[in-house]
Short mmCIF file of C-alpha atoms and ligand atoms in Angstrom, two decimals:
data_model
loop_
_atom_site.label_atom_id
_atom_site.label_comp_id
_atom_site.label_asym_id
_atom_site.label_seq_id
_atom_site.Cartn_x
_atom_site.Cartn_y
_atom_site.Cartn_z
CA UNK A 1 19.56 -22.63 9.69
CA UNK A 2 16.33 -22.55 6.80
CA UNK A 3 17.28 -21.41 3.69
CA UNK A 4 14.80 -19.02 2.07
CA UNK A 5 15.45 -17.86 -1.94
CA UNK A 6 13.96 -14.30 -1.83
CA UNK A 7 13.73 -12.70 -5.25
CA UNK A 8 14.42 -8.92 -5.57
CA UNK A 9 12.67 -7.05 -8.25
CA UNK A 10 13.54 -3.17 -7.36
CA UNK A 11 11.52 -1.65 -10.50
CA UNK A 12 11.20 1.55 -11.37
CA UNK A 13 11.29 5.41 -10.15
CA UNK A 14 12.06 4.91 -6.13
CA UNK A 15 11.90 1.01 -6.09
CA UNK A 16 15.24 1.09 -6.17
CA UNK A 17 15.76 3.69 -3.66
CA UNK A 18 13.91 2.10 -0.87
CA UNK A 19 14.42 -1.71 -1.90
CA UNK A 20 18.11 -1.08 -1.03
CA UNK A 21 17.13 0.07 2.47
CA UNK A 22 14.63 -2.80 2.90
CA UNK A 23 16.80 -5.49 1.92
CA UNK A 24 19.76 -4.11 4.35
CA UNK A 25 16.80 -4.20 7.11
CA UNK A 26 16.08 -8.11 5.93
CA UNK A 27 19.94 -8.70 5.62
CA UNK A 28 19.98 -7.59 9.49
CA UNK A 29 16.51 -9.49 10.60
CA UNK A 30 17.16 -12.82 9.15
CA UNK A 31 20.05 -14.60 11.19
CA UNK A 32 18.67 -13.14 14.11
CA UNK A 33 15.75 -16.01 12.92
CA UNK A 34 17.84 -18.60 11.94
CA UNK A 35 17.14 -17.59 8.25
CA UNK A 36 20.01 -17.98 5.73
CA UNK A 37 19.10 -15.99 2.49
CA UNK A 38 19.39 -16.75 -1.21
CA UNK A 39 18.83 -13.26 -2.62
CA UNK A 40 18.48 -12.83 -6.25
CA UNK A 41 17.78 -9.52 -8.12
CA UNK A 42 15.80 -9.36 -11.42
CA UNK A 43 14.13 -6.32 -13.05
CA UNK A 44 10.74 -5.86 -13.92
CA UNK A 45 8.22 -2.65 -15.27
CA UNK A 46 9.66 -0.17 -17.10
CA UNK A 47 13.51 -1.10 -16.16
CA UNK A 48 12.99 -4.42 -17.34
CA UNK A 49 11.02 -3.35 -20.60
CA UNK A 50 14.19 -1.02 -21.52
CA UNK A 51 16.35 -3.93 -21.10
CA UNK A 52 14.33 -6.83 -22.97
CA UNK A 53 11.14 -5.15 -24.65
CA UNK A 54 9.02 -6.88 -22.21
CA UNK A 55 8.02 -5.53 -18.50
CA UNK A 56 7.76 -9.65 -16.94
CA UNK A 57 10.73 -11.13 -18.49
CA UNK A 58 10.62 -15.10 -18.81
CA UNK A 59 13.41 -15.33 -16.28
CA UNK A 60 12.22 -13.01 -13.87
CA UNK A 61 9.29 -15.16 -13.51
CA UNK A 62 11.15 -17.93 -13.64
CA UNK A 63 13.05 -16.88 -10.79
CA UNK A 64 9.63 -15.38 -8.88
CA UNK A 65 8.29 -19.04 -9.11
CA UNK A 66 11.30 -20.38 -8.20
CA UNK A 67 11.52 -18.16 -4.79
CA UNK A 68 10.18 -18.75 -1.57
CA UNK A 69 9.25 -15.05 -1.60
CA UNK A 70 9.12 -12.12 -4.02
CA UNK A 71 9.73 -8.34 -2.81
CA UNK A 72 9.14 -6.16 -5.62
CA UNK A 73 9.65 -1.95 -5.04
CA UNK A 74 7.65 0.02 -7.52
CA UNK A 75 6.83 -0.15 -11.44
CA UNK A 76 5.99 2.49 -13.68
CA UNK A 77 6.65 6.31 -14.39
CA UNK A 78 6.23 8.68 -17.58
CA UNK A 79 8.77 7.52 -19.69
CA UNK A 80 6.96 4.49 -20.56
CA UNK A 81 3.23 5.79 -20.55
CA UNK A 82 3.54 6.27 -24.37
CA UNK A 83 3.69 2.52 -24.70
CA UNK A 84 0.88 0.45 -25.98
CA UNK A 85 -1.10 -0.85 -22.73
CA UNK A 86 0.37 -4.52 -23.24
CA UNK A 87 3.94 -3.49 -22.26
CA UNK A 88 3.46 -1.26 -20.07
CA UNK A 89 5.05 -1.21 -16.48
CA UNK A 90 2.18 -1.92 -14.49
CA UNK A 91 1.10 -5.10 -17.13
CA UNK A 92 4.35 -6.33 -15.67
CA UNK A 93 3.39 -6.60 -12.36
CA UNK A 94 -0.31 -7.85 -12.56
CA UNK A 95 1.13 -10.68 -14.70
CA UNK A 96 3.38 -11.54 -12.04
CA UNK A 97 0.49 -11.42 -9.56
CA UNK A 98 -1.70 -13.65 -11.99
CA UNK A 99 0.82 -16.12 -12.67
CA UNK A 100 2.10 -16.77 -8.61
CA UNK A 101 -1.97 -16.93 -7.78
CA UNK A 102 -1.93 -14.33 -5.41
CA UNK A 103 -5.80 -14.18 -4.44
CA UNK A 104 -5.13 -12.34 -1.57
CA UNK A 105 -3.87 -9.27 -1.05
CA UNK A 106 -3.41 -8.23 2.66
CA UNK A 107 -3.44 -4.46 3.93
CA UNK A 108 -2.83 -3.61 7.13
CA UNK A 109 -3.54 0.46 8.38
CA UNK A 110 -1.74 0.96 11.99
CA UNK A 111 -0.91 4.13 13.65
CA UNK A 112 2.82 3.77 14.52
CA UNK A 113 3.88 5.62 17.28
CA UNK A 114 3.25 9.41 17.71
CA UNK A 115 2.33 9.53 13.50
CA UNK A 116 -0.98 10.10 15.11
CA UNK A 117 -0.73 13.64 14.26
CA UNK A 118 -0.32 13.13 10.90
CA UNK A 119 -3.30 11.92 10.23
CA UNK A 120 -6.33 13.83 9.11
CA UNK A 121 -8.57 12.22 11.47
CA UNK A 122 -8.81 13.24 14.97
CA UNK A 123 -6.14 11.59 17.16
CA UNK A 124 -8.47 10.31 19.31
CA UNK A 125 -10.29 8.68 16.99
CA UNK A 126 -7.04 6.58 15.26
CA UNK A 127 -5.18 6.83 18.30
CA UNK A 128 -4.46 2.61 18.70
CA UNK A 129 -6.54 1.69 15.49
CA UNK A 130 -4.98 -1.31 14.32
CA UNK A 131 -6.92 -2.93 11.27
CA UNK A 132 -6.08 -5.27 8.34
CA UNK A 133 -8.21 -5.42 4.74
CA UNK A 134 -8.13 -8.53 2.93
CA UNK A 135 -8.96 -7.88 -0.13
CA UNK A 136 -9.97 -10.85 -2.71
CA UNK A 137 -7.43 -9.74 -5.87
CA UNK A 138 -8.19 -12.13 -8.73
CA UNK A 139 -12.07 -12.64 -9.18
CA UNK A 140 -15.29 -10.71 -8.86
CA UNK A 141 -16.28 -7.89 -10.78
CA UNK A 142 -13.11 -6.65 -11.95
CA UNK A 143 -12.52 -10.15 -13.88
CA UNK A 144 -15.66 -11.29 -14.53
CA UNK A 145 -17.47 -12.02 -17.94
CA UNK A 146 -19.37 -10.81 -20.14
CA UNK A 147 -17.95 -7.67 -19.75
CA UNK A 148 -17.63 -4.41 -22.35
CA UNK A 149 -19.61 -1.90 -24.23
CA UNK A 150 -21.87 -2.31 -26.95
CA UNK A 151 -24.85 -1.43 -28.76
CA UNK A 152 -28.33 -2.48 -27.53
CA UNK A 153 -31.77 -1.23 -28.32
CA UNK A 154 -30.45 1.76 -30.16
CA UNK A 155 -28.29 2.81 -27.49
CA UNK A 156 -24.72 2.32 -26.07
CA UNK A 157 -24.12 -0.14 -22.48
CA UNK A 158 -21.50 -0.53 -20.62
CA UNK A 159 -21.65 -3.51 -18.66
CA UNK A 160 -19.51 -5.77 -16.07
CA UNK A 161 -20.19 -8.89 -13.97
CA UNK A 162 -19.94 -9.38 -10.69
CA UNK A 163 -18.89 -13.18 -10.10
CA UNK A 164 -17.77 -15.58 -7.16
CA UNK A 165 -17.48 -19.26 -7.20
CA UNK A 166 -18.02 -21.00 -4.36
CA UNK A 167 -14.60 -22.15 -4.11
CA UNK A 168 -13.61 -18.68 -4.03
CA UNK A 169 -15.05 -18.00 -1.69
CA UNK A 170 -13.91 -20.37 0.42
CA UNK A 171 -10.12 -20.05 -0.30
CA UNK A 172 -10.27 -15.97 0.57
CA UNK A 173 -13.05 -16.57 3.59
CA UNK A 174 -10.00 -19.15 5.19
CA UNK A 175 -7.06 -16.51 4.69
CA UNK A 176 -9.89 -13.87 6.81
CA UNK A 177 -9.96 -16.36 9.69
CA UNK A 178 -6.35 -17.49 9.58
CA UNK A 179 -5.02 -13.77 9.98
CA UNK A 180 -8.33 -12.90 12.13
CA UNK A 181 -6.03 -15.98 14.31
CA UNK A 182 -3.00 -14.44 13.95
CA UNK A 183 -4.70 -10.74 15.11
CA UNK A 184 -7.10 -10.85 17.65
CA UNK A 185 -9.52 -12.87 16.22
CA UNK A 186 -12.06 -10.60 15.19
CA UNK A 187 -13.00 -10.88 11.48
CA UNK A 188 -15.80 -8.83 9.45
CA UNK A 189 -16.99 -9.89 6.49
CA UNK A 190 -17.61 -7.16 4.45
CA UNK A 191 -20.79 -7.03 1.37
CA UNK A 192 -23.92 -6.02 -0.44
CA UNK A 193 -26.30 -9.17 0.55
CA UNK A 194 -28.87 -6.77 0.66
CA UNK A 195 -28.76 -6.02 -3.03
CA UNK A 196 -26.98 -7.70 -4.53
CA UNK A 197 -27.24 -12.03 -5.01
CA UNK A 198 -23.66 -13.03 -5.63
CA UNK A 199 -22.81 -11.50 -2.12
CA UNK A 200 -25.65 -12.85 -0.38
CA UNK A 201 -24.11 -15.54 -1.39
CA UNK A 202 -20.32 -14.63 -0.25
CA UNK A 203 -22.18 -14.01 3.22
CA UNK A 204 -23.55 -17.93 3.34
CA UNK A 205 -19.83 -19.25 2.13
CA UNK A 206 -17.80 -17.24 4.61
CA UNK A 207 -20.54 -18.19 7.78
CA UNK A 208 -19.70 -21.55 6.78
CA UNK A 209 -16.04 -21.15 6.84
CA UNK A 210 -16.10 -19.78 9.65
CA UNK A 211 -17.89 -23.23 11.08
CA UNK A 212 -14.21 -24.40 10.65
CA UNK A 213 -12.93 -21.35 13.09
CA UNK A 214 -15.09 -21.44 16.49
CA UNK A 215 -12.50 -19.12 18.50
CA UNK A 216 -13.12 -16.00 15.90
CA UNK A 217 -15.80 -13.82 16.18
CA UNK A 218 -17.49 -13.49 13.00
CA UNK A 219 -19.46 -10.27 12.02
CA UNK A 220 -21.12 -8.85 8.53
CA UNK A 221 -21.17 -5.76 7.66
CA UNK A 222 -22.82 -3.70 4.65
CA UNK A 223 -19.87 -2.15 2.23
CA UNK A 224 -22.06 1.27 2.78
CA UNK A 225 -21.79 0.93 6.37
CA UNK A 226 -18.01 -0.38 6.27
CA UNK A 227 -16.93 2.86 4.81
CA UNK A 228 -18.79 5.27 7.00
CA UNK A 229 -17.50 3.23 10.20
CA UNK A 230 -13.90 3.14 9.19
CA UNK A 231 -13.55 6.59 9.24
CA UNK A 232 -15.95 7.07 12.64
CA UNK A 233 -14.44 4.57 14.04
CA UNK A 234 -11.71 2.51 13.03
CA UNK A 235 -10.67 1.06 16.42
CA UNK A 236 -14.08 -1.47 16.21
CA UNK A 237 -12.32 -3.26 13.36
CA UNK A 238 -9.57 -6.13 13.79
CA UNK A 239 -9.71 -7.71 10.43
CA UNK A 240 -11.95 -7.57 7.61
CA UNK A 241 -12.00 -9.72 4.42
CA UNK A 242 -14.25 -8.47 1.45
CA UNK A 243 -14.44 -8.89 -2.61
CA UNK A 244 -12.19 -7.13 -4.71
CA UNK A 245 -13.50 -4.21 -5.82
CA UNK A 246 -15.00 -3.54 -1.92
CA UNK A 247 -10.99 -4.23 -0.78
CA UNK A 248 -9.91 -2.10 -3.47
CA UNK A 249 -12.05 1.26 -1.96
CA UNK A 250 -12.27 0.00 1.78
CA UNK A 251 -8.68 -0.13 1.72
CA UNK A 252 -7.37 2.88 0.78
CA UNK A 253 -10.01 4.34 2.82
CA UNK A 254 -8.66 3.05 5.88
CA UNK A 255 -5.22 3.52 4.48
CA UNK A 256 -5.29 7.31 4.78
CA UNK A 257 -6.06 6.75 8.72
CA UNK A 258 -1.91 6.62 8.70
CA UNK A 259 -1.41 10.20 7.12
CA UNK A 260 0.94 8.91 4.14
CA UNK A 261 1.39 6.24 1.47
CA UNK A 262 4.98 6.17 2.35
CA UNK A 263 3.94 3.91 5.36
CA UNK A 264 1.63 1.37 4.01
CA UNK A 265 2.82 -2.10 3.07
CA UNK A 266 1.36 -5.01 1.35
CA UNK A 267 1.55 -8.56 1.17
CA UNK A 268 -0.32 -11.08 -2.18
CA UNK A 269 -0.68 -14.29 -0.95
CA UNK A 270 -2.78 -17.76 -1.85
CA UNK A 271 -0.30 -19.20 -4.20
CA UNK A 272 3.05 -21.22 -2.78
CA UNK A 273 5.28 -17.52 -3.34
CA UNK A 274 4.36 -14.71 -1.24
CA UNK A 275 4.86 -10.92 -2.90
CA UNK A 276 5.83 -7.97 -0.66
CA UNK A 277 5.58 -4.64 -1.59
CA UNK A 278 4.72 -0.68 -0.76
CA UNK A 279 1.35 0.00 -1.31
CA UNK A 280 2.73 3.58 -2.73
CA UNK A 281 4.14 4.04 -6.70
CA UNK A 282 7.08 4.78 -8.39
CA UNK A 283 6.82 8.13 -7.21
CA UNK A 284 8.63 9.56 -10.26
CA UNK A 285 8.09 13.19 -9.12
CA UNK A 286 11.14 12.74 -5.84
CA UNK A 287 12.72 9.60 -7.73
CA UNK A 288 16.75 9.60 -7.71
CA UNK A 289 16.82 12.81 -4.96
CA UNK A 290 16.68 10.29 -1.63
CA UNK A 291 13.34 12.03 -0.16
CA UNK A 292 11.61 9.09 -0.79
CA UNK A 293 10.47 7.00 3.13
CA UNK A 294 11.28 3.74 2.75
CA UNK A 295 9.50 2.86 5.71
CA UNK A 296 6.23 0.90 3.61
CA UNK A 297 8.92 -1.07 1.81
CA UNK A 298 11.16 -1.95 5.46
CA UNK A 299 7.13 -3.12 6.64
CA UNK A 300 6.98 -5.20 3.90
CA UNK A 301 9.80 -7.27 5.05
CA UNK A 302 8.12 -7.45 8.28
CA UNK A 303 5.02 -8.51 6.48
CA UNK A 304 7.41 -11.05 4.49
CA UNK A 305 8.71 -12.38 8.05
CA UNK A 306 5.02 -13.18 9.38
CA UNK A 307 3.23 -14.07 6.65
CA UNK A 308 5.17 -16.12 4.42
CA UNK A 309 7.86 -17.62 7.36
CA UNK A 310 5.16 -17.48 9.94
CA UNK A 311 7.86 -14.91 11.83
CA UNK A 312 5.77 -12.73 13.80
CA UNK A 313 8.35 -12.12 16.12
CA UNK A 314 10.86 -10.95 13.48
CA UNK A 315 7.55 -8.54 11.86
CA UNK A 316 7.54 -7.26 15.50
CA UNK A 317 11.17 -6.30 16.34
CA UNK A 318 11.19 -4.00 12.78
CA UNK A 319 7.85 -2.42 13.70
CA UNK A 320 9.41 -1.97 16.54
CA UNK A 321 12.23 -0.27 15.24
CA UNK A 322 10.22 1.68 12.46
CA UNK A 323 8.45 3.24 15.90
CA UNK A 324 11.73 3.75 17.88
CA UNK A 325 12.80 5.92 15.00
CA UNK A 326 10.04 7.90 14.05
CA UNK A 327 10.38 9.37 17.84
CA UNK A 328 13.18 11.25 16.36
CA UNK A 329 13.41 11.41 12.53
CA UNK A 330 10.95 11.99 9.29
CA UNK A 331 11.46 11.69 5.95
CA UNK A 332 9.88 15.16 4.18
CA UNK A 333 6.20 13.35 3.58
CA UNK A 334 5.73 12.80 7.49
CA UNK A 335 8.04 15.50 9.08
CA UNK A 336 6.37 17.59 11.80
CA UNK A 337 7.48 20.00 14.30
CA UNK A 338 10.46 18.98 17.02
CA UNK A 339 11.94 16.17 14.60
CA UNK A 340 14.52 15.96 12.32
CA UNK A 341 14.77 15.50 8.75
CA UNK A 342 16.41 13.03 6.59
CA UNK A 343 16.65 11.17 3.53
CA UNK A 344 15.90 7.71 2.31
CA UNK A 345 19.14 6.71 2.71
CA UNK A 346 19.65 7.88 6.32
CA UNK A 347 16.06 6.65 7.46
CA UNK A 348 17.13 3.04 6.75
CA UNK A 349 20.19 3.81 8.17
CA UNK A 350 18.79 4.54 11.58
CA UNK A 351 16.03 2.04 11.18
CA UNK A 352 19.11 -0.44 11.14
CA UNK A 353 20.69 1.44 13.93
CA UNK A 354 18.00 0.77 16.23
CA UNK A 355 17.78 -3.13 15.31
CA UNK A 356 21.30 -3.54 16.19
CA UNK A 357 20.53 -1.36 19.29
CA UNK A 358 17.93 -3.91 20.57
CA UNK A 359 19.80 -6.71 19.70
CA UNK A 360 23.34 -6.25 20.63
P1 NAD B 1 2.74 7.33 -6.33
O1 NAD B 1 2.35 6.48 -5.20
O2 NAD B 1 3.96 6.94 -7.08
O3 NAD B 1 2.93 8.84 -5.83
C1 NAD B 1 1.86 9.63 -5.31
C2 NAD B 1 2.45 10.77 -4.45
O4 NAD B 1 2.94 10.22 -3.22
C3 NAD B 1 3.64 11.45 -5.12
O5 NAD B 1 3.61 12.83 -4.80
C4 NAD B 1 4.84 10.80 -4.49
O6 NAD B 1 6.00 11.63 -4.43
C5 NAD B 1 4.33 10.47 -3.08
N1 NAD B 1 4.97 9.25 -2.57
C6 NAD B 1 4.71 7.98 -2.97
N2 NAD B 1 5.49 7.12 -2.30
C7 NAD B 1 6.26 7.85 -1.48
C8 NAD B 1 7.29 7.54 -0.56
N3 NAD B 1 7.69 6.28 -0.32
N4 NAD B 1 7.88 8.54 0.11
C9 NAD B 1 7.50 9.81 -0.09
N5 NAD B 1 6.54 10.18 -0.95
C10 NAD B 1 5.93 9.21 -1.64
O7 NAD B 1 1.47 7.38 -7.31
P2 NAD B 1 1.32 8.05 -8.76
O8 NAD B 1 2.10 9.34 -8.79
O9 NAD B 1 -0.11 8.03 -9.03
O10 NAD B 1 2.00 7.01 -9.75
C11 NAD B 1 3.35 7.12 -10.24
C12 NAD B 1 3.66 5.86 -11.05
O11 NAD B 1 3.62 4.72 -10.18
C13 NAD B 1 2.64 5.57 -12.16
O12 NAD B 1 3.34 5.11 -13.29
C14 NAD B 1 1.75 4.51 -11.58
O13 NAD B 1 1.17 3.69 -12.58
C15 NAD B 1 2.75 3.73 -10.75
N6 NAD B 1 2.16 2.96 -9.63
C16 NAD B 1 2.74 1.77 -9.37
C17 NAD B 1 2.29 1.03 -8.29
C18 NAD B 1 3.00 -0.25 -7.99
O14 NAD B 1 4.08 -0.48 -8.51
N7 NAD B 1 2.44 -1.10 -7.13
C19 NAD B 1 1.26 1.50 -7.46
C20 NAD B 1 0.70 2.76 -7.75
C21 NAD B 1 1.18 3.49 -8.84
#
């Protein structure tokens, strides 16, 4: 038996809600693996500002740093948007992902099961699409200086700067490949070379990485392009890895192949502790009633399972499960015709259900 000290940070609006189903699902997954957990549960966003005036208390990072692995629900909600921006929910959480180093955020968009249908695209178009952004999360133009407004020549500018060190490069170009080796070994790079210098220059760093990685198949592709060819046709893609604000668009984008945000997980990784969440908010609007899915948050424990305890089996059997029980059940954001409704609750009941089913 390995023992792995996970760190719980449920958060606001429906964090709580669907953590509690997740970590029942990880409960269930982990012996199967030979895992013995350490769980410990700390607060953070708004919850954690109401309790200590901050939304990253010291010891919830303490604990995050001390963990092998972070899963963290949701932050935020109305109550605290009168705050001034420093303590606000969300400064909570991109602290936390500053301070663990998490330079890459990974985004996978898969069509589970018969969900086909609830996509907007045309089921034979996403019908087996299968695609994962990673998304560079701490540099480029969203960090770099100078940066701000002010007056020049009479008039006002607004200005940002689009930056990438080499070794940035590098570090996000190798975390491409090694999930492009995990996946089937496709990996397009995704940029602007033709306009723009500092990804001309992301183009020359990543063909050079991938020197180091002679079984992938390396493509580029033009941002422009990226977008158009997600939506026309998202099967070509296996994974792609791209700057930050390119991940941030491209992924969402491809996201919305799936139908709803209550199905997308996450994973930040780069630094020695993994963080696992929903893609999807606090979702203050259903919080407390048990509509919310909880299915994005039970993914992110299979995302967990593979990608910081190299588990892809374990990732597998609750995908697996997740599948098995959309045949017959829906949570109100995905229900359609001939299946039957249920709560958050009951939908990680069931997801349980069939676990135990497949491994009694
Ligand atoms: P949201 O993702 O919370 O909700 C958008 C819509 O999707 C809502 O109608 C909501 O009911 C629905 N939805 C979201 N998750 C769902 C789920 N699991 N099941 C069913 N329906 C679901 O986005 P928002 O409304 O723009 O933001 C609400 C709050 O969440 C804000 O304070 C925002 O800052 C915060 N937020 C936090 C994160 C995060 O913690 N990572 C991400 C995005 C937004």
């Amino acid at each position: 038996m390995t023992t792995k000290k996970i760190l719980i940070t449920p958060g606001d609006g429906i964090g709580p809600e669907v953590t509690e189903q997740a970590v029942q699902i990880l409960k269930k997954v982990a012996p199967i693996f030979d895992l013995q957990l350490e769980l410990t549960e700390k607060p953070v966003g708004g919850t954690a500002y109401d309790l200590t005036g901050t939304p990253l208390p010291d010891e919830t990072l303490d604990a995050a740093k001390n963990s092998d692995a972070v899963l963290l629900g949701a932050v935020g909600g109305p109550k605290w948007e009168p705050l001034d921006f420093s303590v606000r929910p969300e400064r909570g959480l991109l602290k936390l992902r500053s301070e663990l180093e998490l330079y890459a955020n990974l985004r996978p968009a898969a069509i589970y099961g018969d969900l086909v249908n609830a996509s907007t695209l045309k089921p034979e178009v996403v019908d087996g699409a299968d695609l994962m952004v990673v998304r560079e999360l701490t540099g480029g133009i969203y960090f770099g200086k100078p940066r701000g407004v002010e007056e020049r020549n009479g008039e006002r500018v607004g200005f940002n700067t689009l930056v990438y060190s080499e070794s940035e490069i590098r570090r996000i170009a190798k975390v491409g490949f090694e999930i492009a080796m995990k996946r089937r070994r496709k990996l397009t790079s995704v940029d602007k070379a033709n306009v723009l210098e500092s990804t001309e220059f992301w183009r020359e760093i990543v063909t050079e990485v991938g020197k180091d990685f002679p079984d992938a198949e390396l493509s580029h592709m033009y941002a422009d392009n990226a977008a158009m060819q997600i939506i026309r046709d998202p099967k070509q893609f296996d994974t792609m890895v791209t700057t930050n604000m390119f991940g941030d668009i491209l992924s969402d984008a491809a996201a919305m192949m799936t139908g709803s945000l209550g199905m997308l997980p996450s994973a930040s990784i780069g630094g020695s502790v993994g963080m696992y969440e929903p893609v999807h908010g606090s979702a203050p609007d259903i919080a407390g009633e048990d509509k919310a899915n909880p299915l994005a948050m039970i993914l992110s424990v299979g995302m967990m399972m593979r990608y910081s305890f190299d588990l892809t089996e374990a990732d597998e059997m609750i995908i697996n499960a997740v599948v098995e029980t959309l045949e017959k059940y829906r949570t109100v954001d995905i229900m359609a015709e001939g299946k039957t409704q249920i709560g958050c609750r009951e939908m990680g009941e069931k997801v349980l259900q069939s676990l135990e089913q497949n491994n009694s």
